[in-house]
CSV table of C-alpha atoms in Angstrom, one decimal:
chain,number,residue,atom,x,y,z
A,278,ILE,CA,-78.5,46.7,-96.0
A,279,GLN,CA,-80.6,46.6,-92.8
A,280,ASP,CA,-81.2,43.1,-91.4
A,281,SER,CA,-79.3,41.4,-94.2
A,282,LYS,CA,-77.1,38.6,-92.8
A,283,GLN,CA,-75.3,38.2,-96.1
A,284,ASP,CA,-74.5,41.9,-96.4
A,285,TRP,CA,-73.3,42.0,-92.8
A,286,HIS,CA,-70.8,39.2,-93.6
A,287,VAL,CA,-69.5,41.1,-96.6
A,288,GLN,CA,-69.1,44.4,-94.6
A,289,ALA,CA,-67.6,42.7,-91.5
A,290,ALA,CA,-64.9,41.2,-93.7
A,291,GLN,CA,-63.9,44.8,-94.7
A,292,MET,CA,-63.6,46.2,-91.2
A,293,ALA,CA,-59.8,45.7,-91.0
A,294,ASP,CA,-59.3,47.8,-94.2
A,295,ILE,CA,-61.8,50.5,-93.0
A,296,TYR,CA,-60.1,51.1,-89.7
A,297,GLU,CA,-56.5,50.7,-91.0
A,298,GLY,CA,-57.3,53.1,-93.9
A,299,ALA,CA,-58.9,55.8,-91.7
A,300,SER,CA,-57.1,59.1,-91.5
A,301,ILE,CA,-58.3,59.5,-88.0
A,302,THR,CA,-60.7,57.6,-85.6
A,303,ILE,CA,-62.7,59.6,-83.1
A,304,ALA,CA,-63.4,57.7,-79.9
A,305,ALA,CA,-65.9,58.9,-77.3
A,306,SER,CA,-64.0,57.0,-74.7
A,307,ALA,CA,-65.9,58.5,-71.7
A,308,SER,CA,-69.3,57.7,-73.1
A,309,ARG,CA,-71.5,54.6,-72.3
A,310,ASP,CA,-73.5,54.9,-75.4
A,311,SER,CA,-74.2,57.0,-78.5
A,312,SER,CA,-76.5,59.4,-76.6
A,313,GLN,CA,-73.7,60.8,-74.4
A,314,GLY,CA,-71.6,62.3,-77.2
A,315,CYS,CA,-67.9,63.3,-77.1
A,316,PHE,CA,-67.6,66.5,-75.1
A,317,ARG,CA,-67.2,67.0,-71.4
A,318,GLU,CA,-66.4,70.0,-69.2
A,319,THR,CA,-63.2,69.5,-67.3
A,320,HIS,CA,-63.7,69.5,-63.5
A,321,ALA,CA,-62.3,72.6,-61.9
A,322,SER,CA,-59.9,70.6,-59.7
A,323,TYR,CA,-58.1,69.4,-62.9
A,324,VAL,CA,-57.6,73.0,-64.3
A,325,GLY,CA,-54.3,74.6,-63.3
A,326,GLN,CA,-54.7,77.4,-60.7
A,327,ARG,CA,-52.1,80.1,-60.1
A,328,LEU,CA,-50.1,79.5,-57.0
A,329,VAL,CA,-50.1,82.8,-55.1
A,330,GLY,CA,-46.7,84.2,-54.6
A,331,PHE,CA,-45.0,82.0,-57.2
A,332,LYS,CA,-44.9,83.6,-60.6
A,333,GLY,CA,-45.7,81.2,-63.5
A,334,ILE,CA,-46.5,78.2,-61.3
A,335,HIS,CA,-49.9,76.6,-61.5
A,336,VAL,CA,-51.2,73.6,-59.5
A,337,ARG,CA,-54.0,71.1,-60.2
A,338,ARG,CA,-54.9,67.5,-59.4
A,339,GLU,CA,-53.2,64.8,-61.4
A,340,LEU,CA,-55.5,63.6,-64.2
A,341,PRO,CA,-57.0,60.1,-64.2
A,342,ILE,CA,-54.8,57.4,-65.7
A,343,MET,CA,-56.1,55.8,-68.9
A,344,ALA,CA,-57.7,52.5,-67.9
A,345,SER,CA,-56.9,49.0,-69.0
A,346,ARG,CA,-58.2,45.6,-68.0
A,347,THR,CA,-55.0,45.1,-66.0
A,348,SER,CA,-55.2,48.4,-64.2
A,349,THR,CA,-54.6,48.6,-60.5
A,350,PRO,CA,-57.6,49.3,-58.2
A,351,ALA,CA,-56.6,52.9,-58.1
A,352,VAL,CA,-57.6,53.3,-61.7
A,353,ASP,CA,-61.3,54.1,-62.2
A,354,ILE,CA,-62.2,51.7,-65.1
A,355,GLU,CA,-65.8,53.1,-65.0
A,356,ALA,CA,-64.4,56.5,-66.3
A,357,TRP,CA,-63.5,54.8,-69.6
A,358,PRO,CA,-66.6,52.7,-70.6
A,359,LEU,CA,-65.8,52.6,-74.3
A,360,LEU,CA,-62.6,50.8,-73.5
A,361,THR,CA,-64.4,47.9,-71.7
A,362,ARG,CA,-66.3,47.0,-74.9
A,363,GLY,CA,-65.2,44.0,-77.0
A,364,TRP,CA,-66.1,45.6,-80.3
A,365,CYS,CA,-63.9,48.5,-79.7
A,366,TYR,CA,-60.7,46.5,-79.2
A,367,GLN,CA,-59.9,45.8,-82.8
A,368,GLU,CA,-61.0,49.3,-83.8
A,369,ILE,CA,-58.4,50.8,-81.5
A,370,ALA,CA,-55.8,48.2,-82.4
A,371,LEU,CA,-56.0,48.8,-86.1
A,372,SER,CA,-56.7,52.5,-86.4
A,373,PRO,CA,-53.5,54.4,-87.2
A,374,ARG,CA,-54.5,57.6,-85.3
A,375,ILE,CA,-57.1,58.1,-82.6
A,376,VAL,CA,-58.5,61.1,-80.7
A,377,HIS,CA,-59.9,60.0,-77.4
A,378,PHE,CA,-62.5,62.3,-75.8
A,379,ALA,CA,-62.0,61.4,-72.2
A,380,ALA,CA,-63.9,62.6,-69.1
A,381,GLN,CA,-61.3,65.3,-68.3
A,382,GLU,CA,-59.1,65.8,-71.3
A,383,VAL,CA,-58.5,65.0,-75.0
A,384,ILE,CA,-55.8,62.5,-75.8
A,385,TRP,CA,-54.0,61.9,-79.1
A,386,GLN,CA,-52.9,58.3,-79.8
A,387,CYS,CA,-51.0,57.1,-82.8
A,388,ARG,CA,-48.4,54.4,-83.6
A,389,HIS,CA,-45.5,56.5,-82.6
A,390,GLU,CA,-46.6,58.6,-79.6
A,391,ASN,CA,-49.4,59.4,-77.2
A,392,ILE,CA,-50.0,63.0,-76.2
A,393,HIS,CA,-52.3,64.3,-73.4
A,394,GLU,CA,-53.9,67.7,-73.6
A,395,SER,CA,-52.9,68.2,-70.0
A,396,THR,CA,-49.2,68.0,-70.4
A,397,GLU,CA,-46.4,69.8,-72.1
A,398,THR,CA,-43.8,67.2,-71.6
A,399,SER,CA,-42.3,65.4,-74.5
A,400,PRO,CA,-44.4,62.7,-76.2
A,401,SER,CA,-42.1,59.9,-75.1
A,402,THR,CA,-42.9,60.6,-71.4
A,403,THR,CA,-46.6,60.6,-71.9
A,404,VAL,CA,-47.0,57.0,-73.1
A,405,SER,CA,-49.2,55.1,-70.7
A,406,SER,CA,-49.8,51.4,-70.2
A,407,GLY,CA,-52.9,49.4,-70.9
A,408,TYR,CA,-55.0,50.6,-73.9
A,409,PHE,CA,-52.4,53.0,-75.1
A,410,ASP,CA,-50.3,49.9,-75.7
A,411,VAL,CA,-52.9,48.1,-77.8
A,412,GLN,CA,-51.7,49.5,-81.1
A,413,SER,CA,-48.1,48.6,-80.6
A,414,ARG,CA,-49.2,45.0,-79.8
A,415,HIS,CA,-50.8,44.7,-83.2
A,416,ARG,CA,-48.0,45.6,-85.6
A,417,PHE,CA,-48.2,42.2,-87.2
A,418,SER,CA,-45.4,42.8,-89.8
A,419,ASP,CA,-42.2,42.2,-87.9
A,420,PRO,CA,-38.7,41.0,-88.8
A,421,ARG,CA,-38.9,38.5,-85.9
A,422,GLY,CA,-41.2,36.5,-88.2
A,423,ILE,CA,-44.2,34.1,-87.9
A,424,ASP,CA,-43.6,33.2,-84.2
A,425,PHE,CA,-43.9,36.9,-83.3
A,426,THR,CA,-47.2,37.1,-85.2
A,427,ARG,CA,-48.5,34.1,-83.3
A,428,ALA,CA,-47.5,35.6,-80.0
A,429,ARG,CA,-49.3,38.8,-80.9
A,430,TRP,CA,-52.5,36.8,-81.7
A,431,ALA,CA,-52.3,34.9,-78.4
A,432,GLN,CA,-51.9,38.2,-76.5
A,433,ALA,CA,-54.7,39.8,-78.4
A,434,ILE,CA,-57.1,37.0,-77.4
A,435,GLN,CA,-56.0,37.2,-73.7
A,436,ASP,CA,-56.7,41.0,-73.8
A,437,TYR,CA,-59.9,40.9,-75.8
A,438,SER,CA,-61.5,38.0,-73.9
A,439,GLN,CA,-61.7,40.2,-70.8
A,440,LEU,CA,-63.9,42.8,-72.5
A,441,GLY,CA,-67.7,42.9,-72.6
A,442,LEU,CA,-70.1,42.0,-75.4
A,443,THR,CA,-73.9,42.4,-75.4
A,444,PHE,CA,-74.3,39.3,-77.5
A,445,HIS,CA,-72.1,36.2,-77.1
A,446,LYS,CA,-72.7,35.4,-80.8
A,447,ASP,CA,-70.4,38.4,-81.6
A,448,LYS,CA,-67.4,36.8,-79.8
A,449,LEU,CA,-65.6,35.8,-83.0
A,450,PRO,CA,-66.9,38.6,-85.4
A,451,ALA,CA,-65.7,41.3,-83.0
A,452,ILE,CA,-62.1,40.1,-83.3
A,453,ALA,CA,-62.4,39.1,-87.0
A,454,ALA,CA,-60.6,42.2,-88.3
A,455,ILE,CA,-57.5,41.3,-86.3
A,456,ALA,CA,-57.9,37.6,-87.4
A,457,LYS,CA,-57.9,38.8,-91.0
A,458,ARG,CA,-54.7,40.8,-90.4
A,459,THR,CA,-53.1,37.8,-88.7
A,460,GLN,CA,-54.1,35.5,-91.6
A,461,ALA,CA,-52.2,37.8,-94.0
A,462,TYR,CA,-48.9,36.9,-92.2
A,463,LEU,CA,-49.8,33.2,-91.7
A,464,ALA,CA,-50.6,32.7,-95.4
A,465,ASN,CA,-50.4,28.9,-95.4
A,466,ASP,CA,-52.4,28.5,-92.1
A,467,GLU,CA,-56.1,27.8,-91.6
A,468,TYR,CA,-58.4,29.7,-89.2
A,469,LEU,CA,-60.5,27.4,-87.0
A,470,ALA,CA,-63.0,29.2,-84.8
A,471,GLY,CA,-60.4,31.6,-83.3
A,472,LEU,CA,-57.5,29.1,-83.4
A,473,TRP,CA,-54.9,28.3,-86.1
A,474,LYS,CA,-54.5,24.8,-87.4
A,475,SER,CA,-50.6,24.7,-87.5
A,476,THR,CA,-50.5,25.3,-83.7
A,477,LEU,CA,-53.9,23.8,-82.9
A,478,LEU,CA,-52.7,21.4,-80.1
A,479,GLU,CA,-51.0,24.2,-78.2
A,480,GLU,CA,-53.9,26.6,-78.7
A,481,LEU,CA,-56.4,24.1,-77.4
A,482,LEU,CA,-54.8,24.5,-74.0
A,483,TRP,CA,-56.6,27.7,-73.0
A,484,TYR,CA,-58.3,28.0,-69.6
A,485,THR,CA,-60.5,30.3,-67.7
A,486,GLU,CA,-60.2,31.1,-64.0
A,487,ALA,CA,-63.9,32.2,-63.8
A,488,PRO,CA,-66.2,29.5,-65.3
A,489,CYS,CA,-69.1,30.9,-67.3
A,490,VAL,CA,-72.6,30.0,-66.2
A,491,ALA,CA,-73.2,27.8,-69.3
A,492,ARG,CA,-72.1,27.6,-72.9
A,493,PRO,CA,-74.5,29.6,-75.1
A,494,PRO,CA,-77.1,27.6,-77.0
A,495,LEU,CA,-77.4,27.6,-80.8
A,496,ASN,CA,-78.1,31.1,-82.0
A,497,ALA,CA,-81.0,32.1,-84.3
A,498,HIS,CA,-79.0,31.1,-87.4
A,499,GLY,CA,-78.1,27.7,-86.0
A,500,SER,CA,-74.4,28.7,-85.5
A,501,GLN,CA,-72.5,27.5,-82.4
A,502,VAL,CA,-68.9,28.0,-81.5
A,503,PRO,CA,-67.3,24.5,-80.8
A,504,SER,CA,-66.5,23.6,-77.2
A,505,TRP,CA,-62.8,23.4,-78.0
A,506,SER,CA,-62.6,27.1,-79.0
A,507,TRP,CA,-61.9,29.8,-76.4
A,508,ALA,CA,-64.8,31.7,-77.9
A,509,SER,CA,-67.3,29.1,-76.6
A,510,VAL,CA,-67.1,30.7,-73.1
A,511,SER,CA,-67.7,34.1,-71.8
A,512,GLY,CA,-65.0,35.8,-69.7
A,513,ALA,CA,-61.2,36.0,-69.8
A,514,VAL,CA,-59.1,33.1,-71.1
A,515,ARG,CA,-55.4,32.5,-70.6
A,516,TRP,CA,-52.7,30.1,-71.8
A,517,ALA,CA,-50.3,28.7,-69.2
A,518,SER,CA,-47.7,28.6,-72.0
A,519,PRO,CA,-49.0,31.0,-74.7
A,520,PRO,CA,-48.3,29.9,-78.3
A,521,PRO,CA,-45.8,29.7,-79.9
A,522,ARG,CA,-43.7,29.0,-76.8
A,523,GLU,CA,-41.7,25.8,-77.3
A,524,VAL,CA,-43.2,23.4,-74.8
A,525,PRO,CA,-42.9,19.8,-75.9
A,526,LEU,CA,-46.0,17.9,-77.0
A,527,LEU,CA,-46.5,14.2,-76.1
A,528,ARG,CA,-45.6,12.0,-79.1
A,529,THR,CA,-48.8,10.1,-78.7
A,530,VAL,CA,-51.1,13.1,-79.6
A,531,GLU,CA,-51.8,14.4,-83.1
A,532,VAL,CA,-54.4,16.2,-85.2
A,533,VAL,CA,-55.8,13.6,-87.6
A,534,SER,CA,-58.2,16.0,-89.4
A,535,SER,CA,-60.4,19.0,-89.1
A,536,THR,CA,-63.7,20.1,-90.5
A,537,TYR,CA,-64.7,23.8,-90.6
A,538,THR,CA,-67.5,25.2,-92.7
A,539,THR,CA,-69.1,28.6,-92.4
A,540,ASP,CA,-72.1,30.5,-93.9
A,541,GLY,CA,-70.1,33.2,-95.6
A,542,PRO,CA,-66.4,34.1,-95.4
A,543,ARG,CA,-64.3,31.8,-93.3
A,544,ILE,CA,-63.3,34.4,-90.7
A,545,THR,CA,-66.6,36.3,-90.4
A,546,GLY,CA,-69.2,33.8,-91.4
A,547,SER,CA,-71.5,31.9,-89.0
A,548,ILE,CA,-70.1,28.5,-88.2
A,549,LYS,CA,-72.1,25.6,-89.7
A,550,GLU,CA,-69.8,22.8,-88.7
A,551,ALA,CA,-66.6,22.7,-86.6
A,552,THR,CA,-65.0,19.4,-85.5
A,553,ILE,CA,-61.5,18.2,-85.0
A,554,THR,CA,-60.4,14.6,-85.0
A,555,LEU,CA,-57.5,13.8,-82.7
A,556,ARG,CA,-55.4,10.7,-81.8
A,557,GLY,CA,-54.2,10.4,-78.2
A,558,VAL,CA,-54.3,8.8,-74.8
A,559,LEU,CA,-57.6,9.1,-72.9
A,560,LEU,CA,-57.4,8.8,-69.1
A,561,GLN,CA,-60.6,8.0,-67.2
A,562,MET,CA,-61.0,10.7,-64.6
A,563,ASN,CA,-62.4,8.3,-62.1
A,564,GLN,CA,-59.0,6.6,-62.1
A,565,ILE,CA,-57.2,9.9,-61.4
A,566,ILE,CA,-57.0,11.3,-57.9
A,567,SER,CA,-57.4,15.0,-57.0
A,568,HIS,CA,-54.6,17.0,-55.5
A,569,ASP,CA,-56.4,16.9,-52.1
A,570,GLU,CA,-56.8,13.1,-52.2
A,571,ALA,CA,-53.1,12.8,-53.2
A,572,ARG,CA,-52.0,15.0,-50.2
A,573,GLN,CA,-54.0,12.8,-47.9
A,574,GLN,CA,-52.2,9.7,-49.2
A,575,VAL,CA,-48.8,11.5,-49.0
A,576,ASP,CA,-49.4,12.8,-45.5
A,577,ALA,CA,-50.1,9.3,-44.3
A,578,LEU,CA,-46.6,8.1,-45.3
A,579,SER,CA,-44.3,7.0,-42.5
A,580,ALA,CA,-40.8,8.2,-42.1
A,581,GLU,CA,-39.5,4.8,-43.2
A,582,GLN,CA,-41.5,5.0,-46.4
A,583,VAL,CA,-40.2,8.4,-47.2
A,584,GLU,CA,-36.6,7.1,-46.7
A,585,VAL,CA,-37.2,4.3,-49.1
A,586,ILE,CA,-38.5,6.7,-51.6
A,587,ALA,CA,-35.5,9.0,-51.2
A,588,HIS,CA,-33.1,6.1,-51.7
A,589,SER,CA,-34.9,4.4,-54.5
A,590,ASP,CA,-32.8,3.8,-57.7
A,591,ASN,CA,-33.1,6.7,-60.2
A,592,ALA,CA,-35.2,8.5,-57.7
A,593,MET,CA,-38.2,6.4,-58.7
A,594,LEU,CA,-41.1,5.9,-56.4
A,595,ALA,CA,-40.3,2.4,-55.1
A,596,LYS,CA,-42.9,1.3,-57.6
A,597,HIS,CA,-42.6,-2.4,-56.7
A,598,THR,CA,-42.8,-1.8,-53.0
A,599,HIS,CA,-45.6,0.9,-53.1
A,600,PRO,CA,-47.6,0.4,-56.3
A,601,GLU,CA,-50.6,2.2,-54.8
A,602,TYR,CA,-48.7,5.5,-55.1
A,603,ARG,CA,-48.1,5.2,-58.8
A,604,ARG,CA,-51.2,7.3,-59.5
A,605,VAL,CA,-51.8,10.2,-61.8
A,606,VAL,CA,-52.8,13.3,-59.9
A,607,ALA,CA,-55.0,16.1,-61.3
A,608,SER,CA,-53.1,18.9,-59.5
A,609,SER,CA,-55.3,21.6,-61.0
A,610,ILE,CA,-58.5,21.6,-63.0
A,611,PHE,CA,-60.1,24.7,-64.5
A,612,TRP,CA,-63.7,24.0,-65.5
A,613,ASP,CA,-65.0,25.9,-68.5
A,614,CYS,CA,-68.6,26.3,-67.2
A,615,GLU,CA,-70.7,25.9,-64.1
A,616,PRO,CA,-71.8,23.9,-62.3
A,617,ILE,CA,-68.4,22.8,-61.1
A,618,PRO,CA,-68.3,19.0,-60.4
A,619,PRO,CA,-67.2,17.6,-57.0
A,620,GLN,CA,-63.5,16.9,-56.6
A,621,GLU,CA,-64.0,13.2,-55.7
A,622,SER,CA,-62.8,11.0,-58.6
A,623,ALA,CA,-65.9,8.8,-58.4
A,624,SER,CA,-68.1,11.6,-59.7
A,625,HIS,CA,-66.2,11.6,-63.1
A,626,LYS,CA,-67.1,8.3,-64.7
A,627,ASP,CA,-68.1,9.9,-68.0
A,628,ARG,CA,-65.2,12.3,-68.1
A,629,TYR,CA,-61.7,11.9,-69.5
A,630,ILE,CA,-58.4,13.7,-69.7
A,631,LEU,CA,-56.5,14.0,-72.9
A,632,PRO,CA,-52.8,14.8,-72.1
A,633,ILE,CA,-51.2,17.0,-74.7
A,634,GLN,CA,-48.2,18.9,-73.4
A,635,ALA,CA,-45.4,16.9,-71.8
A,636,VAL,CA,-44.0,19.3,-69.1
A,637,ARG,CA,-44.4,22.9,-68.2
A,638,TYR,CA,-41.7,24.8,-66.3
A,639,GLY,CA,-39.9,21.5,-65.7
A,640,TYR,CA,-42.9,19.6,-64.4
A,641,ARG,CA,-46.7,19.2,-64.6
A,642,HIS,CA,-48.4,17.9,-67.8
A,643,SER,CA,-51.3,19.7,-69.3
A,644,GLY,CA,-54.3,18.5,-71.2
A,645,LEU,CA,-58.1,18.8,-71.9
A,646,VAL,CA,-60.9,17.6,-69.7
A,647,LEU,CA,-63.4,15.9,-72.1
A,648,GLU,CA,-67.0,14.6,-71.7
A,649,ARG,CA,-68.3,11.8,-73.9
A,650,ILE,CA,-71.5,12.7,-75.8
A,651,GLY,CA,-73.6,10.6,-78.0
A,652,SER,CA,-71.5,8.1,-79.8
A,653,GLU,CA,-68.5,6.3,-78.3
A,654,HIS,CA,-65.9,8.5,-80.0
A,655,LYS,CA,-67.5,11.9,-79.8
A,656,TYR,CA,-66.5,14.3,-77.0
A,657,GLN,CA,-66.9,17.9,-75.9
A,658,ARG,CA,-64.4,19.9,-74.0
A,659,VAL,CA,-65.4,20.8,-70.4
A,660,GLY,CA,-62.1,22.0,-68.9
A,661,TYR,CA,-58.4,22.2,-68.7
A,662,ALA,CA,-56.2,20.0,-66.5
A,663,GLU,CA,-52.7,20.0,-65.1
A,664,LEU,CA,-51.4,16.5,-64.2
A,665,GLN,CA,-48.6,15.3,-61.9
A,666,HIS,CA,-47.1,12.0,-60.9
A,667,ILE,CA,-47.8,11.5,-57.2
A,668,GLY,CA,-44.1,11.1,-56.6
A,669,GLU,CA,-43.8,14.8,-57.5
A,670,ILE,CA,-46.1,15.7,-54.6
A,671,ILE,CA,-44.1,13.5,-52.2
A,672,CYS,CA,-41.0,15.3,-53.2
A,673,GLU,CA,-42.6,18.7,-52.7
A,674,ARG,CA,-44.1,17.6,-49.4
A,675,PHE,CA,-41.0,16.0,-47.9
A,676,LYS,CA,-38.4,18.2,-49.6
A,677,ASP,CA,-36.4,18.9,-46.4
A,678,THR,CA,-36.5,15.3,-45.3
A,679,ILE,CA,-35.4,13.9,-48.6
A,680,GLU,CA,-32.5,16.4,-48.8
A,681,SER,CA,-31.4,15.6,-45.3
A,682,LEU,CA,-31.1,12.0,-46.4
A,683,GLU,CA,-29.5,12.7,-49.7
A,684,GLU,CA,-28.0,16.1,-50.8
A,685,GLN,CA,-29.2,19.6,-51.5
A,686,ASP,CA,-31.6,19.8,-54.4
A,687,ALA,CA,-32.1,16.1,-54.4
A,688,ALA,CA,-35.9,16.6,-54.0
A,689,TRP,CA,-36.1,18.8,-57.0
A,690,ASP,CA,-34.0,16.4,-59.1
A,691,SER,CA,-36.4,13.6,-58.1
A,692,LEU,CA,-39.4,15.8,-58.9
A,693,TYR,CA,-38.1,16.4,-62.4
A,694,ARG,CA,-37.4,12.7,-62.9
A,695,TYR,CA,-41.0,11.8,-61.8
A,696,ALA,CA,-42.4,14.2,-64.4
A,697,HIS,CA,-40.4,12.5,-67.1
A,698,GLU,CA,-41.5,9.1,-65.8
A,699,LEU,CA,-45.1,10.2,-66.2
A,700,THR,CA,-44.3,11.3,-69.8
A,701,ARG,CA,-42.9,7.8,-70.5
A,702,GLU,CA,-46.0,6.2,-69.0
A,703,PHE,CA,-48.3,8.2,-71.1
A,704,GLU,CA,-46.3,7.4,-74.3
A,705,ASP,CA,-46.5,3.7,-73.5
A,706,MET,CA,-50.3,3.7,-73.3
A,707,ASP,CA,-52.6,2.7,-76.1
A,708,THR,CA,-54.1,5.6,-78.2
A,709,CYS,CA,-57.5,6.1,-79.6
A,710,VAL,CA,-59.1,8.3,-82.2
A,711,LEU,CA,-61.7,10.8,-81.0
A,712,GLU,CA,-63.9,13.5,-82.5
A,713,LEU,CA,-64.1,16.8,-80.6
A,714,VAL,CA,-67.1,19.1,-81.2
């Protein structure tokens, strides 16, 4: 029904069934819009020409490689405009059979093989990377179980978030069909604005390397994706440790409750309210030094101080001798949106960091950068942070010196101990309850 929001929600909820149930999906993969159609004339350079003097041998240019968002610069992504569009991602992922009308050839794609019009080689040798792999990534039923399904979802979001959408309000609807299929294999889980409740803490730790200009305002229906969802920003998102990777969480952080209501079906409906209540440790950002500030402090250490640090008991940072160096360092901060604040800690009096994961790859803690809004306990997410004990930076900076005083790998052993010391410090701190919107 034209212009009916309610009918749109009903039909959108059926898209997974429609594409999975299709006998064949026709994709105008070389077309920018519906006016360009499917058919192209193959350029003469790609048509085999008989090689004079050699019977049965023809030569031609190698045909363009099918593009993906991870393609090398040699691949012309502009030749595959359909594959850069967010709405097409789930359609390709869920369709059992697709015929791609490309710029120079027709390509068959199904769940078992990909065959190019231009080649007579066996199907197994024609499989390409990138979008040809989208279907295999979304076989949600797998003997490896729920963790495999969660990994597939995380990979889908990382792939999909790189693609373009005309309207930001479509960010969640355009992946809803895959969300519905994922829900079928996570029967006891709850969908929360593109995240799943049972792994919510891990999934909150997404980041973007290219901050968006600003979070979109409320749309015409009053719906807004919450700041804690990856769908609140435009552009590609990543997880440093994609769920469900077993990275320990701090014992001090927990999900107290969540509220999620929609106008229409839970997965496809417009969001009316989306909040989560967490308990955890809040670190004031103006008490945390940046990585550059930490390096300045560390570079000023004398040889005698480094030797004291190297010989301190349990590789601790001589905390009674040099208490000024027992500082938490924001080794990396990925801001969600512009403008990016200055690095200086003094500029962050209204911002906090909520540590969530204990260590990653042996060191570095990770958490959310929050900004207080309105009431004392209400916050919005503004970024992702990785934290270190300043002792870890000393060990990295003076690795050779420390190992010359001790033994090989002593610096790395010390670095690992400092990371766990920081975990203990966080877990000894008082916690508070906060609402994230």
